[in-house]
mmCIF file of C-alpha atoms and ligand atoms in Angstrom:
data_model
loop_
_atom_site.group_PDB
_atom_site.id
_atom_site.type_symbol
_atom_site.label_atom_id
_atom_site.label_comp_id
_atom_site.label_asym_id
_atom_site.label_seq_id
_atom_site.Cartn_x
_atom_site.Cartn_y
_atom_site.Cartn_z
ATOM 1 C CA UNK A 2 122.309 92.364 98.307
ATOM 2 C CA UNK A 3 123.697 91.597 94.901
ATOM 3 C CA UNK A 4 121.355 90.261 92.280
ATOM 4 C CA UNK A 5 122.865 88.176 89.503
ATOM 5 C CA UNK A 6 121.167 88.550 86.167
ATOM 6 C CA UNK A 7 121.099 85.353 84.156
ATOM 7 C CA UNK A 8 123.811 82.729 84.138
ATOM 8 C CA UNK A 9 125.092 83.520 80.659
ATOM 9 C CA UNK A 10 125.115 87.281 80.745
ATOM 10 C CA UNK A 11 128.641 88.731 80.750
ATOM 11 C CA UNK A 12 129.319 90.394 84.059
ATOM 12 C CA UNK A 13 131.281 93.573 84.217
ATOM 13 C CA UNK A 14 134.384 92.361 85.974
ATOM 14 C CA UNK A 15 135.763 93.567 89.228
ATOM 15 C CA UNK A 16 137.488 91.359 91.798
ATOM 16 C CA UNK A 17 134.901 92.325 94.383
ATOM 17 C CA UNK A 18 131.977 91.425 92.120
ATOM 18 C CA UNK A 19 133.665 88.217 91.181
ATOM 19 C CA UNK A 20 133.916 87.123 94.784
ATOM 20 C CA UNK A 21 130.296 88.108 95.418
ATOM 21 C CA UNK A 22 129.261 86.122 92.393
ATOM 22 C CA UNK A 23 131.201 83.116 93.632
ATOM 23 C CA UNK A 24 129.562 83.419 97.011
ATOM 24 C CA UNK A 25 126.143 83.397 95.362
ATOM 25 C CA UNK A 26 126.986 80.367 93.264
ATOM 26 C CA UNK A 27 128.227 78.605 96.355
ATOM 27 C CA UNK A 28 125.101 79.420 98.315
ATOM 28 C CA UNK A 29 122.967 78.254 95.413
ATOM 29 C CA UNK A 30 124.673 74.864 95.530
ATOM 30 C CA UNK A 31 124.053 74.786 99.246
ATOM 31 C CA UNK A 32 120.331 75.444 98.806
ATOM 32 C CA UNK A 33 120.216 72.486 96.443
ATOM 33 C CA UNK A 34 121.965 70.353 99.049
ATOM 34 C CA UNK A 35 119.804 71.617 101.883
ATOM 35 C CA UNK A 36 116.710 70.677 99.876
ATOM 36 C CA UNK A 37 117.803 67.093 99.398
ATOM 37 C CA UNK A 38 119.105 66.801 102.976
ATOM 38 C CA UNK A 39 115.946 68.371 104.399
ATOM 39 C CA UNK A 40 117.986 70.972 106.284
ATOM 40 C CA UNK A 41 115.121 73.448 106.153
ATOM 41 C CA UNK A 42 112.603 73.729 108.912
ATOM 42 C CA UNK A 43 109.313 75.561 109.254
ATOM 43 C CA UNK A 44 108.730 77.828 112.225
ATOM 44 C CA UNK A 45 105.281 79.132 113.058
ATOM 45 C CA UNK A 46 104.078 82.546 114.177
ATOM 46 C CA UNK A 47 100.587 82.849 115.671
ATOM 47 C CA UNK A 48 97.913 85.052 114.149
ATOM 48 C CA UNK A 49 95.909 86.437 117.004
ATOM 49 C CA UNK A 50 92.457 87.986 117.349
ATOM 50 C CA UNK A 51 92.824 91.658 118.367
ATOM 51 C CA UNK A 52 89.511 91.457 120.214
ATOM 52 C CA UNK A 53 89.875 88.193 122.161
ATOM 53 C CA UNK A 54 93.590 87.334 122.096
ATOM 54 C CA UNK A 55 92.688 83.926 120.725
ATOM 55 C CA UNK A 56 95.071 82.221 118.269
ATOM 56 C CA UNK A 57 93.133 81.890 115.011
ATOM 57 C CA UNK A 58 95.923 80.706 112.776
ATOM 58 C CA UNK A 59 99.649 80.370 112.250
ATOM 59 C CA UNK A 60 102.013 81.536 109.523
ATOM 60 C CA UNK A 61 104.727 79.144 108.401
ATOM 61 C CA UNK A 62 108.118 80.832 108.003
ATOM 62 C CA UNK A 63 111.028 78.894 106.578
ATOM 63 C CA UNK A 64 114.222 78.570 108.592
ATOM 64 C CA UNK A 65 117.663 77.477 107.505
ATOM 65 C CA UNK A 66 120.264 76.688 110.140
ATOM 66 C CA UNK A 67 123.395 76.172 108.104
ATOM 67 C CA UNK A 68 125.975 73.851 109.639
ATOM 68 C CA UNK A 69 128.875 76.306 109.270
ATOM 69 C CA UNK A 70 127.260 79.644 108.497
ATOM 70 C CA UNK A 71 124.580 79.452 111.175
ATOM 71 C CA UNK A 72 121.164 81.034 110.630
ATOM 72 C CA UNK A 73 120.529 82.344 107.126
ATOM 73 C CA UNK A 74 117.523 84.629 106.736
ATOM 74 C CA UNK A 75 114.824 83.746 104.194
ATOM 75 C CA UNK A 76 115.069 87.339 102.961
ATOM 76 C CA UNK A 77 118.546 86.347 101.784
ATOM 77 C CA UNK A 78 118.058 82.850 100.380
ATOM 78 C CA UNK A 79 114.508 83.011 98.981
ATOM 79 C CA UNK A 80 115.522 85.548 96.283
ATOM 80 C CA UNK A 81 118.503 83.315 95.517
ATOM 81 C CA UNK A 82 116.331 80.246 95.219
ATOM 82 C CA UNK A 83 114.103 82.238 92.838
ATOM 83 C CA UNK A 84 117.094 83.276 90.755
ATOM 84 C CA UNK A 85 118.447 79.725 90.630
ATOM 85 C CA UNK A 86 115.164 78.146 89.538
ATOM 86 C CA UNK A 87 114.818 76.300 92.835
ATOM 87 C CA UNK A 88 111.821 78.122 94.260
ATOM 88 C CA UNK A 89 109.220 75.773 92.776
ATOM 89 C CA UNK A 90 110.794 72.788 94.469
ATOM 90 C CA UNK A 91 111.342 74.715 97.690
ATOM 91 C CA UNK A 92 107.819 76.129 97.619
ATOM 92 C CA UNK A 93 106.310 72.688 97.134
ATOM 93 C CA UNK A 94 108.297 71.413 100.083
ATOM 94 C CA UNK A 95 106.956 74.276 102.223
ATOM 95 C CA UNK A 96 103.312 73.674 101.231
ATOM 96 C CA UNK A 97 103.578 69.918 101.835
ATOM 97 C CA UNK A 98 105.381 70.390 105.150
ATOM 98 C CA UNK A 99 102.787 72.914 106.367
ATOM 99 C CA UNK A 100 99.881 70.675 105.315
ATOM 100 C CA UNK A 101 101.470 67.705 107.088
ATOM 101 C CA UNK A 102 101.919 69.782 110.241
ATOM 102 C CA UNK A 103 98.278 70.877 110.138
ATOM 103 C CA UNK A 104 97.175 67.286 109.662
ATOM 104 C CA UNK A 105 99.339 66.131 112.570
ATOM 105 C CA UNK A 106 97.941 68.831 114.882
ATOM 106 C CA UNK A 107 94.342 68.066 113.969
ATOM 107 C CA UNK A 108 94.888 64.323 114.390
ATOM 108 C CA UNK A 109 96.510 64.889 117.792
ATOM 109 C CA UNK A 110 93.501 66.885 118.933
ATOM 110 C CA UNK A 111 94.679 70.485 118.800
ATOM 111 C CA UNK A 112 91.988 72.964 117.849
ATOM 112 C CA UNK A 113 92.117 73.340 114.061
ATOM 113 C CA UNK A 114 93.854 76.635 113.283
ATOM 114 C CA UNK A 115 94.444 77.819 109.765
ATOM 115 C CA UNK A 116 97.950 77.544 108.407
ATOM 116 C CA UNK A 117 99.375 80.216 106.115
ATOM 117 C CA UNK A 118 102.172 79.720 103.612
ATOM 118 C CA UNK A 119 104.109 82.433 101.781
ATOM 119 C CA UNK A 120 104.102 82.081 98.032
ATOM 120 C CA UNK A 121 106.725 83.628 95.801
ATOM 121 C CA UNK A 122 105.750 85.554 92.653
ATOM 122 C CA UNK A 123 107.457 82.944 90.484
ATOM 123 C CA UNK A 124 105.376 80.127 91.947
ATOM 124 C CA UNK A 125 102.150 82.071 91.428
ATOM 125 C CA UNK A 126 103.071 82.771 87.808
ATOM 126 C CA UNK A 127 103.256 79.077 86.933
ATOM 127 C CA UNK A 128 100.140 77.831 85.203
ATOM 128 C CA UNK A 129 100.209 74.502 87.076
ATOM 129 C CA UNK A 130 100.460 76.138 90.502
ATOM 130 C CA UNK A 131 96.879 75.584 91.697
ATOM 131 C CA UNK A 132 96.952 72.014 90.373
ATOM 132 C CA UNK A 133 100.137 71.311 92.340
ATOM 133 C CA UNK A 134 98.685 72.729 95.547
ATOM 134 C CA UNK A 135 95.486 70.737 95.062
ATOM 135 C CA UNK A 136 97.533 67.548 94.589
ATOM 136 C CA UNK A 137 99.351 68.142 97.873
ATOM 137 C CA UNK A 138 96.098 68.813 99.747
ATOM 138 C CA UNK A 139 94.646 65.556 98.392
ATOM 139 C CA UNK A 140 97.811 63.607 99.131
ATOM 140 C CA UNK A 141 98.090 64.837 102.734
ATOM 141 C CA UNK A 142 94.314 64.783 103.186
ATOM 142 C CA UNK A 143 93.621 68.089 104.867
ATOM 143 C CA UNK A 144 90.552 70.306 104.757
ATOM 144 C CA UNK A 145 91.566 72.996 102.208
ATOM 145 C CA UNK A 146 89.647 75.667 104.098
ATOM 146 C CA UNK A 147 92.443 75.608 106.696
ATOM 147 C CA UNK A 148 95.106 76.467 104.135
ATOM 148 C CA UNK A 149 95.858 80.114 103.443
ATOM 149 C CA UNK A 150 98.323 81.428 100.876
ATOM 150 C CA UNK A 151 100.083 84.765 101.342
ATOM 151 C CA UNK A 152 100.881 86.622 98.160
ATOM 152 C CA UNK A 153 102.666 89.979 98.033
ATOM 153 C CA UNK A 154 100.921 92.733 96.136
ATOM 154 C CA UNK A 155 103.848 93.161 93.752
ATOM 155 C CA UNK A 156 103.679 89.559 92.638
ATOM 156 C CA UNK A 157 100.107 90.040 91.402
ATOM 157 C CA UNK A 158 101.043 93.177 89.503
ATOM 158 C CA UNK A 159 102.867 91.170 86.832
ATOM 159 C CA UNK A 160 100.535 89.254 84.483
ATOM 160 C CA UNK A 161 97.619 90.383 86.590
ATOM 161 C CA UNK A 162 94.952 88.596 84.546
ATOM 162 C CA UNK A 163 96.743 85.230 84.744
ATOM 163 C CA UNK A 164 97.294 85.702 88.463
ATOM 164 C CA UNK A 165 93.603 86.423 89.017
ATOM 165 C CA UNK A 166 92.769 83.237 87.129
ATOM 166 C CA UNK A 167 95.124 81.214 89.355
ATOM 167 C CA UNK A 168 93.744 82.942 92.437
ATOM 168 C CA UNK A 169 90.196 82.041 91.411
ATOM 169 C CA UNK A 170 91.239 78.418 90.947
ATOM 170 C CA UNK A 171 92.790 78.399 94.415
ATOM 171 C CA UNK A 172 89.650 79.923 95.900
ATOM 172 C CA UNK A 173 87.455 77.334 94.194
ATOM 173 C CA UNK A 174 89.537 74.587 95.847
ATOM 174 C CA UNK A 175 88.579 76.212 99.153
ATOM 175 C CA UNK A 176 91.912 77.871 99.950
ATOM 176 C CA UNK A 177 92.018 81.369 101.485
ATOM 177 C CA UNK A 178 94.179 84.126 100.040
ATOM 178 C CA UNK A 179 95.922 87.053 101.674
ATOM 179 C CA UNK A 180 97.805 90.009 100.301
ATOM 180 C CA UNK A 181 101.065 90.262 102.262
ATOM 181 C CA UNK A 182 103.143 93.389 102.967
ATOM 182 C CA UNK A 183 100.266 95.593 101.873
ATOM 183 C CA UNK A 184 101.283 99.211 101.387
ATOM 184 C CA UNK A 185 104.862 98.573 100.307
ATOM 185 C CA UNK A 186 104.238 97.936 96.621
ATOM 186 C CA UNK A 187 102.021 99.433 93.994
ATOM 187 C CA UNK A 188 99.082 99.380 96.367
ATOM 188 C CA UNK A 189 96.384 100.290 93.992
ATOM 189 C CA UNK A 190 93.125 100.220 95.892
ATOM 190 C CA UNK A 191 91.369 99.739 92.565
ATOM 191 C CA UNK A 192 93.257 96.526 91.929
ATOM 192 C CA UNK A 193 92.516 95.341 95.419
ATOM 193 C CA UNK A 194 88.893 95.126 94.453
ATOM 194 C CA UNK A 195 89.648 92.855 91.499
ATOM 195 C CA UNK A 196 91.583 90.278 93.497
ATOM 196 C CA UNK A 197 89.604 87.319 94.899
ATOM 197 C CA UNK A 198 91.235 87.658 98.324
ATOM 198 C CA UNK A 199 90.059 87.137 101.900
ATOM 199 C CA UNK A 200 92.593 89.030 103.970
ATOM 200 C CA UNK A 201 94.834 92.036 103.849
ATOM 201 C CA UNK A 202 98.086 92.075 105.809
ATOM 202 C CA UNK A 203 99.264 95.584 106.647
ATOM 203 C CA UNK A 204 103.032 95.798 106.325
ATOM 204 C CA UNK A 205 104.994 96.130 109.538
ATOM 205 C CA UNK A 206 106.607 99.420 108.518
ATOM 206 C CA UNK A 207 103.260 101.215 109.040
ATOM 207 C CA UNK A 208 102.451 99.282 112.177
ATOM 208 C CA UNK A 209 105.810 100.003 113.820
ATOM 209 C CA UNK A 210 105.504 103.739 113.127
ATOM 210 C CA UNK A 211 101.832 104.051 113.933
ATOM 211 C CA UNK A 212 102.377 105.741 117.296
ATOM 212 C CA UNK A 213 105.260 107.992 116.330
ATOM 213 C CA UNK A 214 104.226 109.130 112.895
ATOM 214 C CA UNK A 215 100.742 110.436 112.205
ATOM 215 C CA UNK A 216 100.973 109.531 108.508
ATOM 216 C CA UNK A 217 101.345 105.843 109.302
ATOM 217 C CA UNK A 218 98.430 105.954 111.723
ATOM 218 C CA UNK A 219 96.226 107.632 109.103
ATOM 219 C CA UNK A 220 97.266 105.139 106.440
ATOM 220 C CA UNK A 221 96.414 102.233 108.741
ATOM 221 C CA UNK A 222 92.998 103.729 109.513
ATOM 222 C CA UNK A 223 92.270 104.150 105.805
ATOM 223 C CA UNK A 224 93.459 100.632 104.949
ATOM 224 C CA UNK A 225 91.279 99.051 107.629
ATOM 225 C CA UNK A 226 88.193 100.997 106.593
ATOM 226 C CA UNK A 227 88.696 100.243 102.940
ATOM 227 C CA UNK A 228 89.403 96.551 103.506
ATOM 228 C CA UNK A 229 86.257 96.257 105.604
ATOM 229 C CA UNK A 230 84.233 97.981 102.900
ATOM 230 C CA UNK A 231 85.439 95.278 100.520
ATOM 231 C CA UNK A 232 84.546 92.553 103.017
ATOM 232 C CA UNK A 233 88.155 91.658 103.806
ATOM 233 C CA UNK A 234 89.691 90.851 107.182
ATOM 234 C CA UNK A 235 92.728 92.864 108.214
ATOM 235 C CA UNK A 236 95.888 91.546 109.858
ATOM 236 C CA UNK A 237 98.538 93.915 111.213
ATOM 237 C CA UNK A 238 102.096 92.610 111.055
ATOM 238 C CA UNK A 239 104.957 93.501 113.389
ATOM 239 C CA UNK A 240 103.068 94.389 116.580
ATOM 240 C CA UNK A 241 105.781 94.740 119.230
ATOM 241 C CA UNK A 242 103.993 96.342 122.174
ATOM 242 C CA UNK A 243 100.623 96.771 123.841
ATOM 243 C CA UNK A 244 100.324 100.436 122.811
ATOM 244 C CA UNK A 245 100.270 99.549 119.145
ATOM 245 C CA UNK A 246 97.849 96.739 119.901
ATOM 246 C CA UNK A 247 95.534 99.196 121.666
ATOM 247 C CA UNK A 248 95.649 101.525 118.688
ATOM 248 C CA UNK A 249 94.715 98.617 116.398
ATOM 249 C CA UNK A 250 91.894 97.708 118.745
ATOM 250 C CA UNK A 251 90.554 101.275 118.557
ATOM 251 C CA UNK A 252 90.548 100.947 114.759
ATOM 252 C CA UNK A 253 88.704 97.601 114.695
ATOM 253 C CA UNK A 254 91.645 95.757 113.158
ATOM 254 C CA UNK A 255 90.728 92.056 113.110
ATOM 255 C CA UNK A 256 93.975 90.166 113.756
ATOM 256 C CA UNK A 257 97.632 90.785 114.501
ATOM 257 C CA UNK A 258 101.002 89.100 114.470
ATOM 258 C CA UNK A 259 104.172 90.233 116.154
ATOM 259 C CA UNK A 260 106.801 89.809 118.804
ATOM 260 C CA UNK A 261 104.413 91.243 121.391
ATOM 261 C CA UNK A 262 102.521 87.965 121.239
ATOM 262 C CA UNK A 263 105.208 85.649 119.932
ATOM 263 C CA UNK A 264 108.162 85.347 117.582
ATOM 264 C CA UNK A 265 108.066 82.581 114.984
ATOM 265 C CA UNK A 266 108.697 79.390 116.978
ATOM 266 C CA UNK A 267 109.375 75.720 116.230
ATOM 267 C CA UNK A 268 106.316 73.429 116.037
ATOM 268 C CA UNK A 269 107.118 71.865 119.422
ATOM 269 C CA UNK A 270 106.829 75.278 121.098
ATOM 270 C CA UNK A 271 103.706 76.090 119.101
ATOM 271 C CA UNK A 272 102.098 72.991 120.571
ATOM 272 C CA UNK A 273 102.721 74.310 124.093
ATOM 273 C CA UNK A 274 100.887 77.463 123.129
ATOM 274 C CA UNK A 275 97.835 75.670 121.774
ATOM 275 C CA UNK A 276 95.499 74.055 124.239
ATOM 276 C CA UNK A 277 94.827 70.378 123.656
ATOM 277 C CA UNK A 278 91.150 69.475 123.368
ATOM 278 C CA UNK A 279 90.827 66.199 125.209
HETATM 279 P P1 C2E B 307 106.635 88.009 105.649
HETATM 280 O O1 C2E B 307 105.834 86.915 105.063
HETATM 281 O O2 C2E B 307 106.088 89.379 105.553
HETATM 282 O O3 C2E B 307 106.886 87.582 107.162
HETATM 283 C C1 C2E B 307 106.985 88.478 108.249
HETATM 284 C C2 C2E B 307 108.414 88.638 108.722
HETATM 285 O O4 C2E B 307 108.435 89.527 109.831
HETATM 286 C C3 C2E B 307 109.054 87.343 109.231
HETATM 287 O O5 C2E B 307 110.450 87.428 108.963
HETATM 288 C C4 C2E B 307 108.805 87.429 110.735
HETATM 289 O O6 C2E B 307 109.731 86.672 111.490
HETATM 290 C C5 C2E B 307 108.989 88.903 110.970
HETATM 291 N N1 C2E B 307 108.249 89.405 112.140
HETATM 292 C C6 C2E B 307 107.076 88.954 112.653
HETATM 293 N N2 C2E B 307 106.694 89.702 113.713
HETATM 294 C C7 C2E B 307 107.646 90.653 113.872
HETATM 295 C C8 C2E B 307 107.805 91.747 114.814
HETATM 296 O O7 C2E B 307 107.001 91.989 115.723
HETATM 297 N N3 C2E B 307 108.927 92.525 114.645
HETATM 298 C C9 C2E B 307 109.837 92.290 113.661
HETATM 299 N N4 C2E B 307 110.899 93.101 113.584
HETATM 300 N N5 C2E B 307 109.705 91.281 112.756
HETATM 301 C C10 C2E B 307 108.617 90.475 112.871
HETATM 302 P P2 C2E B 307 111.249 86.200 108.309
HETATM 303 O O8 C2E B 307 110.788 84.923 108.927
HETATM 304 O O9 C2E B 307 112.695 86.554 108.367
HETATM 305 O O10 C2E B 307 110.752 86.183 106.809
HETATM 306 C C11 C2E B 307 111.046 87.248 105.934
HETATM 307 C C12 C2E B 307 110.312 87.099 104.626
HETATM 308 O O11 C2E B 307 110.800 85.958 103.915
HETATM 309 C C13 C2E B 307 108.810 86.845 104.778
HETATM 310 O O12 C2E B 307 108.114 88.068 104.989
HETATM 311 C C14 C2E B 307 108.477 86.203 103.442
HETATM 312 O O13 C2E B 307 108.341 87.186 102.453
HETATM 313 C C15 C2E B 307 109.754 85.410 103.162
HETATM 314 N N6 C2E B 307 109.522 84.002 103.520
HETATM 315 C C16 C2E B 307 109.615 83.386 104.728
HETATM 316 N N7 C2E B 307 109.323 82.071 104.627
HETATM 317 C C17 C2E B 307 108.996 81.851 103.330
HETATM 318 C C18 C2E B 307 108.586 80.687 102.585
HETATM 319 O O14 C2E B 307 108.414 79.580 103.105
HETATM 320 N N8 C2E B 307 108.371 80.858 101.235
HETATM 321 C C19 C2E B 307 108.539 82.081 100.620
HETATM 322 N N9 C2E B 307 108.312 82.177 99.293
HETATM 323 N N10 C2E B 307 108.899 83.187 101.298
HETATM 324 C C20 C2E B 307 109.137 83.073 102.631
HETATM 325 MG MG1 MG B 308 103.880 86.418 105.102
HETATM 326 MG MG1 MG B 309 104.665 90.570 105.495
HETATM 327 MG MG1 MG B 310 107.839 90.396 103.793
#
């Protein structure tokens, strides 16, 4: 995927690059439109207890069903939104939408599950980020202890001290924090200790290979042990079959997510999965 560096920088010209650049510009305009038309939707993927199979939370994942182009993956448009300076607006929309969904579920009588939102590095780097999140929580009136923010390890590796300050502010509001895609970035165990986090999410690349590659299995074992030593809960991402789940069970992994339990689904389908308390 082509990354465009700065609007004003002179691009080395080739017809192919030019058309790619045009496509990016076009898509950027479409993100802007989609934001004002509310064409985005949040899907939810359950977080499940390895031990009991109980749903303990959900992760909100943004979806964009483009009228002509069909489904566009967040892995494609989130980096674009970051590049175009639209991620703050988009991120705020996601947090508000997720909080409103949580509120609606609680008010309807569903058991209160935590709701996790992915946060981009750019959002986390803003010095008004925790203030903004707090304002949304107050506006929507939810219990902040049900909100969880997922931050990738790489995003905390830039301006680490500032990020830790923001993370501490978020924690003092009552929000939980998770490190997402753990193992794919700089993964310094030493740093891990400095971050005021609650959960560690093991990246799906290790989880998927855990039964066919002994390295991945060993890495998972070490991550779980270490996380538990630091008092963190561990979530394995990308669990696609019962064999992997059994391996995780044997390693005392706390929670999992993956197609084996459920793909990300629209809120209506999520409601069918949660049992109403009458
Ligand atoms: P992520 O936060 O690590 O989310 C996990 C991704 O793995 C999701 O892809 C999910 O659909 C997928 N997944 C879950 N279980 C399985 C499985 O068993 N097998 C396989 N093959 N995949 C599984 P998705 O929804 O395409 O999102 C991709 C990435 O885009 C996310 O990775 C996250 O980094 C980003 N993203 C998604 N929504 C948002 C958002 O609202 N804001 C921001 N900033 N980033 C988002
Ligand atoms: Mg995530
Ligand atoms: Mg992940
Ligand atoms: Mg990811």
